Amino acid sequence: MKHIQSRDNPRFKQLRKLATSPRERRETASTLIDGLHLFRSALDAGVRPKLAIVAERARHHAEVLELLAGQGEAVLLLADTLFDELSPSESPTGLLGLIDIPPEAEGRVSGDCLVLDAVQDSGNLGTLLRAAWATGVRDVLLTPGCAQAWSPRVLRAGQGAHFSLNIREHCEPAQALSGYPGSIVATRLDAEQALYALDLRGPVAWLFGNEGAGLSPAVSALASAAVVIPMPGAAESLNVAMAATVCLFEQMRQRR
């Protein structure tokens, strides 16, 4: 087990780039997962971290030591202050993993999917991926304006969803949805049809847009149906992750 205590260590500098730089993650096709839950989710999905990074304060944690048994030299012990610079959490757990970003699926989409257009908030994006995972939606398409799906913050918000989804970044929705066999549905406040009146038993491609601007005109034009989520309360609208979750669970309800 290698022990690093200096901020000038080349290995630490490399890891810090991964923690903070989307470009570094893209170029190296690798990222950091934070916490015991994500570490276990990766292992359960057959994704074996290339390196386990442990804070000094967590070196005697029984669960961590048991989890890392047999990893040998693939364990890096960091001074607590250095570890906290890498962790995306305000309350770091003491365990990070270095993983490869899996290759993206190719071809057109035929089943249920989420199309996320310029969703920029890491928490929203992670929650959207988690909602897709929870409702059995496998494909998630991200337009170029979205936050990076495999960033440590989005991974943490996704709580393991990434390892069960086909995530395509920098995707052109018109191409991916060409010849789509189901409904392409957008939520709009000015839509005349309520979500609960639409037949969602067939394949659905859901379109959800930016937190402030909504869907771009090009992505919005792909919709074959527009629905509104009825809100009898005084709220003007729902957060994009909340709206998507309502829609996905209504789809699941109709199919039961």
Short mmCIF file of C-alpha atoms in Angstrom, two decimals:
data_model
loop_
_atom_site.label_atom_id
_atom_site.label_comp_id
_atom_site.label_asym_id
_atom_site.label_seq_id
_atom_site.Cartn_x
_atom_site.Cartn_y
_atom_site.Cartn_z
CA MET A 1 0.00 0.00 0.00
CA LYS A 2 1.56 3.27 -1.15
CA HIS A 3 1.23 6.25 1.19
CA ILE A 4 1.09 9.82 -0.18
CA GLN A 5 1.28 12.84 2.08
CA SER A 6 2.56 15.55 -0.27
CA ARG A 7 0.48 17.67 -2.62
CA ASP A 8 3.48 17.73 -4.97
CA ASN A 9 3.35 13.99 -5.57
CA PRO A 10 2.85 13.32 -9.34
CA ARG A 11 0.29 10.59 -8.67
CA PHE A 12 -1.80 12.91 -6.51
CA LYS A 13 -1.62 15.65 -9.16
CA GLN A 14 -2.91 13.21 -11.76
CA LEU A 15 -5.81 12.17 -9.54
CA ARG A 16 -6.68 15.78 -8.78
CA LYS A 17 -6.95 16.47 -12.51
CA LEU A 18 -9.39 13.60 -12.82
CA ALA A 19 -11.44 14.96 -9.93
CA THR A 20 -11.67 18.48 -11.35
CA SER A 21 -11.20 18.39 -15.12
CA PRO A 22 -13.83 17.12 -17.61
CA ARG A 23 -11.16 17.25 -20.31
CA GLU A 24 -8.86 14.97 -18.33
CA ARG A 25 -11.68 12.49 -17.81
CA ARG A 26 -12.50 12.51 -21.52
CA GLU A 27 -8.89 12.13 -22.64
CA THR A 28 -8.08 9.31 -20.21
CA ALA A 29 -11.56 7.69 -20.37
CA SER A 30 -11.43 7.31 -16.59
CA THR A 31 -13.08 8.85 -13.54
CA LEU A 32 -13.42 8.62 -9.77
CA ILE A 33 -16.24 7.00 -7.81
CA ASP A 34 -16.85 8.17 -4.27
CA GLY A 35 -17.91 6.07 -1.31
CA LEU A 36 -18.45 2.50 -0.27
CA HIS A 37 -21.88 2.26 -1.92
CA LEU A 38 -20.61 3.24 -5.38
CA PHE A 39 -17.54 1.05 -4.93
CA ARG A 40 -19.78 -1.95 -4.25
CA SER A 41 -22.19 -1.02 -7.05
CA ALA A 42 -19.29 -1.01 -9.50
CA LEU A 43 -18.07 -4.40 -8.29
CA ASP A 44 -21.59 -5.85 -8.48
CA ALA A 45 -21.84 -4.67 -12.10
CA GLY A 46 -18.52 -6.29 -12.97
CA VAL A 47 -16.60 -3.00 -13.01
CA ARG A 48 -13.40 -3.50 -11.04
CA PRO A 49 -11.71 -0.26 -9.93
CA LYS A 50 -8.10 0.01 -11.07
CA LEU A 51 -7.16 1.75 -7.87
CA ALA A 52 -8.68 2.13 -4.42
CA ILE A 53 -7.88 5.44 -2.74
CA VAL A 54 -8.28 5.50 1.04
CA ALA A 55 -8.07 8.40 3.50
CA GLU A 56 -5.79 7.93 6.50
CA ARG A 57 -8.76 8.27 8.81
CA ALA A 58 -10.46 5.31 7.10
CA ARG A 59 -7.52 2.90 6.96
CA HIS A 60 -8.76 0.88 9.93
CA HIS A 61 -12.40 0.90 8.87
CA ALA A 62 -13.44 -2.75 8.93
CA GLU A 63 -15.75 -2.56 5.89
CA VAL A 64 -13.12 -0.83 3.80
CA LEU A 65 -10.38 -3.29 4.69
CA GLU A 66 -12.69 -6.23 3.98
CA LEU A 67 -13.71 -4.74 0.65
CA LEU A 68 -10.11 -4.09 -0.36
CA ALA A 69 -8.82 -7.51 0.69
CA GLY A 70 -6.74 -8.96 -2.12
CA GLN A 71 -6.28 -5.68 -3.99
CA GLY A 72 -2.61 -5.60 -3.01
CA GLU A 73 -0.66 -2.77 -4.60
CA ALA A 74 -3.84 -1.27 -6.10
CA VAL A 75 -4.49 0.59 -2.86
CA LEU A 76 -3.33 4.16 -2.30
CA LEU A 77 -3.38 5.73 1.16
CA LEU A 78 -3.75 9.52 1.18
CA ALA A 79 -3.36 12.08 3.91
CA ASP A 80 -6.83 13.21 4.95
CA THR A 81 -6.39 16.75 3.61
CA LEU A 82 -5.32 15.42 0.22
CA PHE A 83 -8.17 12.95 0.09
CA ASP A 84 -10.69 15.68 0.84
CA GLU A 85 -9.44 17.64 -2.20
CA LEU A 86 -10.38 14.72 -4.44
CA SER A 87 -13.78 13.85 -2.97
CA PRO A 88 -16.91 15.48 -4.48
CA SER A 89 -18.67 15.21 -1.13
CA GLU A 90 -18.83 17.86 1.57
CA SER A 91 -18.51 15.01 4.06
CA PRO A 92 -15.98 12.66 2.42
CA THR A 93 -16.45 8.98 3.16
CA GLY A 94 -12.78 8.05 3.07
CA LEU A 95 -12.92 5.82 -0.01
CA LEU A 96 -12.57 6.58 -3.73
CA GLY A 97 -12.12 4.28 -6.70
CA LEU A 98 -10.48 4.89 -10.06
CA ILE A 99 -12.46 3.27 -12.90
CA ASP A 100 -12.49 3.22 -16.69
CA ILE A 101 -15.44 4.94 -18.36
CA PRO A 102 -17.17 2.22 -20.38
CA PRO A 103 -17.51 2.57 -24.17
CA GLU A 104 -20.81 3.96 -25.41
CA ALA A 105 -23.45 1.94 -27.23
CA GLU A 106 -24.01 2.78 -30.89
CA GLY A 107 -26.93 2.70 -33.31
CA ARG A 108 -30.51 3.84 -33.16
CA VAL A 109 -32.70 3.56 -30.08
CA SER A 110 -35.83 1.40 -30.19
CA GLY A 111 -36.88 1.03 -26.55
CA ASP A 112 -37.71 3.50 -23.79
CA CYS A 113 -35.17 6.27 -23.40
CA LEU A 114 -34.49 9.67 -21.89
CA VAL A 115 -33.22 12.49 -24.07
CA LEU A 116 -31.63 15.15 -21.87
CA ASP A 117 -31.05 18.46 -23.60
CA ALA A 118 -28.46 20.72 -21.96
CA VAL A 119 -29.20 19.60 -18.38
CA GLN A 120 -26.34 21.34 -16.63
CA ASP A 121 -26.76 20.68 -12.92
CA SER A 122 -24.82 17.64 -11.70
CA GLY A 123 -27.39 16.81 -9.04
CA ASN A 124 -30.25 16.97 -11.53
CA LEU A 125 -28.41 14.81 -14.05
CA GLY A 126 -27.54 12.19 -11.46
CA THR A 127 -31.13 12.13 -10.20
CA LEU A 128 -32.44 11.74 -13.76
CA LEU A 129 -30.14 8.76 -14.32
CA ARG A 130 -31.29 7.27 -11.03
CA ALA A 131 -34.96 7.69 -12.02
CA ALA A 132 -34.29 5.95 -15.35
CA TRP A 133 -32.57 3.11 -13.52
CA ALA A 134 -35.41 2.77 -11.03
CA THR A 135 -38.06 2.52 -13.75
CA GLY A 136 -36.22 0.19 -16.09
CA VAL A 137 -35.29 2.72 -18.78
CA ARG A 138 -31.97 1.60 -20.27
CA ASP A 139 -30.95 4.29 -22.77
CA VAL A 140 -30.09 7.88 -21.89
CA LEU A 141 -29.05 10.34 -24.58
CA LEU A 142 -27.25 13.55 -23.59
CA THR A 143 -26.90 16.50 -25.95
CA PRO A 144 -23.60 18.42 -26.06
CA GLY A 145 -24.79 21.04 -23.54
CA CYS A 146 -25.25 18.56 -20.67
CA ALA A 147 -23.04 18.19 -17.64
CA GLN A 148 -20.52 15.37 -17.97
CA ALA A 149 -22.32 12.17 -17.03
CA TRP A 150 -19.25 10.43 -15.59
CA SER A 151 -18.09 13.28 -13.38
CA PRO A 152 -17.65 12.33 -9.71
CA ARG A 153 -20.54 14.58 -8.65
CA VAL A 154 -22.99 13.09 -11.16
CA LEU A 155 -21.83 9.58 -10.26
CA ARG A 156 -22.46 10.30 -6.59
CA ALA A 157 -25.96 11.65 -7.32
CA GLY A 158 -26.70 8.63 -9.51
CA GLN A 159 -25.98 6.21 -6.66
CA GLY A 160 -24.97 3.34 -8.96
CA ALA A 161 -27.37 4.02 -11.85
CA HIS A 162 -24.52 4.51 -14.34
CA PHE A 163 -23.51 0.86 -14.22
CA SER A 164 -26.94 -0.32 -15.44
CA LEU A 165 -27.54 2.26 -18.19
CA ASN A 166 -26.46 2.87 -21.78
CA ILE A 167 -25.35 6.49 -21.58
CA ARG A 168 -24.49 8.37 -24.76
CA GLU A 169 -22.87 11.77 -24.38
CA HIS A 170 -22.63 14.49 -27.06
CA CYS A 171 -25.47 12.75 -28.85
CA GLU A 172 -27.47 14.08 -31.79
CA PRO A 173 -31.06 13.11 -30.85
CA ALA A 174 -32.46 13.48 -34.37
CA GLN A 175 -30.05 10.86 -35.64
CA ALA A 176 -30.43 8.49 -32.67
CA LEU A 177 -34.25 8.69 -32.83
CA SER A 178 -34.55 8.40 -36.61
CA GLY A 179 -37.28 5.84 -37.30
CA TYR A 180 -38.12 5.54 -33.61
CA PRO A 181 -41.01 3.03 -33.28
CA GLY A 182 -42.77 4.65 -30.32
CA SER A 183 -43.93 8.05 -29.03
CA ILE A 184 -41.52 10.94 -28.58
CA VAL A 185 -42.94 12.97 -25.70
CA ALA A 186 -42.10 16.42 -24.36
CA THR A 187 -43.51 18.06 -21.25
CA ARG A 188 -44.68 21.63 -21.77
CA LEU A 189 -46.61 24.00 -19.55
CA ASP A 190 -48.71 25.10 -22.52
CA ALA A 191 -49.62 21.56 -23.62
CA GLU A 192 -53.34 20.77 -23.77
CA GLN A 193 -53.07 17.05 -22.95
CA ALA A 194 -52.44 15.91 -19.39
CA LEU A 195 -49.71 13.35 -18.78
CA TYR A 196 -52.21 10.87 -17.31
CA ALA A 197 -54.36 10.90 -20.47
CA LEU A 198 -51.56 9.78 -22.78
CA ASP A 199 -51.14 6.08 -23.56
CA LEU A 200 -47.63 5.23 -22.37
CA ARG A 201 -47.78 1.45 -22.74
CA GLY A 202 -45.63 1.41 -25.89
CA PRO A 203 -42.02 2.58 -26.25
CA VAL A 204 -41.50 6.19 -25.21
CA ALA A 205 -38.61 8.58 -25.79
CA TRP A 206 -38.89 11.33 -23.19
CA LEU A 207 -37.48 14.78 -23.94
CA PHE A 208 -36.36 16.94 -21.01
CA GLY A 209 -34.54 20.24 -21.30
CA ASN A 210 -32.30 22.72 -19.58
CA GLU A 211 -33.20 23.89 -16.08
CA GLY A 212 -33.90 27.45 -17.22
CA ALA A 213 -34.36 27.47 -20.98
CA GLY A 214 -36.14 24.14 -21.40
CA LEU A 215 -35.84 22.23 -24.66
CA SER A 216 -33.97 23.72 -27.59
CA PRO A 217 -36.16 24.30 -30.69
CA ALA A 218 -34.36 21.51 -32.59
CA VAL A 219 -34.96 18.89 -29.88
CA SER A 220 -38.49 20.12 -29.15
CA ALA A 221 -39.37 19.67 -32.83
CA LEU A 222 -38.72 15.92 -32.50
CA ALA A 223 -41.74 15.46 -30.21
CA SER A 224 -44.77 13.62 -31.53
CA ALA A 225 -46.76 14.50 -28.39
CA ALA A 226 -46.67 17.17 -25.71
CA VAL A 227 -48.10 16.78 -22.22
CA VAL A 228 -48.47 18.84 -19.10
CA ILE A 229 -48.17 17.51 -15.55
CA PRO A 230 -51.29 18.73 -13.71
CA MET A 231 -50.37 20.87 -10.70
CA PRO A 232 -53.34 22.03 -8.64
CA GLY A 233 -51.02 23.82 -6.24
CA ALA A 234 -49.51 27.27 -6.66
CA ALA A 235 -46.12 26.07 -7.98
CA GLU A 236 -45.31 27.45 -11.44
CA SER A 237 -43.34 24.41 -12.55
CA LEU A 238 -41.37 21.37 -11.38
CA ASN A 239 -37.63 20.82 -11.26
CA VAL A 240 -36.56 18.84 -14.36
CA ALA A 241 -35.56 15.80 -12.32
CA MET A 242 -38.87 15.85 -10.44
CA ALA A 243 -40.85 16.19 -13.67
CA ALA A 244 -39.03 13.28 -15.30
CA THR A 245 -39.55 11.10 -12.25
CA VAL A 246 -43.31 11.77 -12.30
CA CYS A 247 -43.47 10.89 -16.01
CA LEU A 248 -41.41 7.71 -15.71
CA PHE A 249 -43.39 6.37 -12.80
CA GLU A 250 -46.69 7.15 -14.58
CA GLN A 251 -45.37 5.15 -17.52
CA MET A 252 -44.52 2.27 -15.20
CA ARG A 253 -47.96 2.50 -13.51
CA GLN A 254 -49.76 2.20 -16.86
CA ARG A 255 -47.83 -0.93 -17.71
CA ARG A 256 -48.56 -2.77 -14.49
#
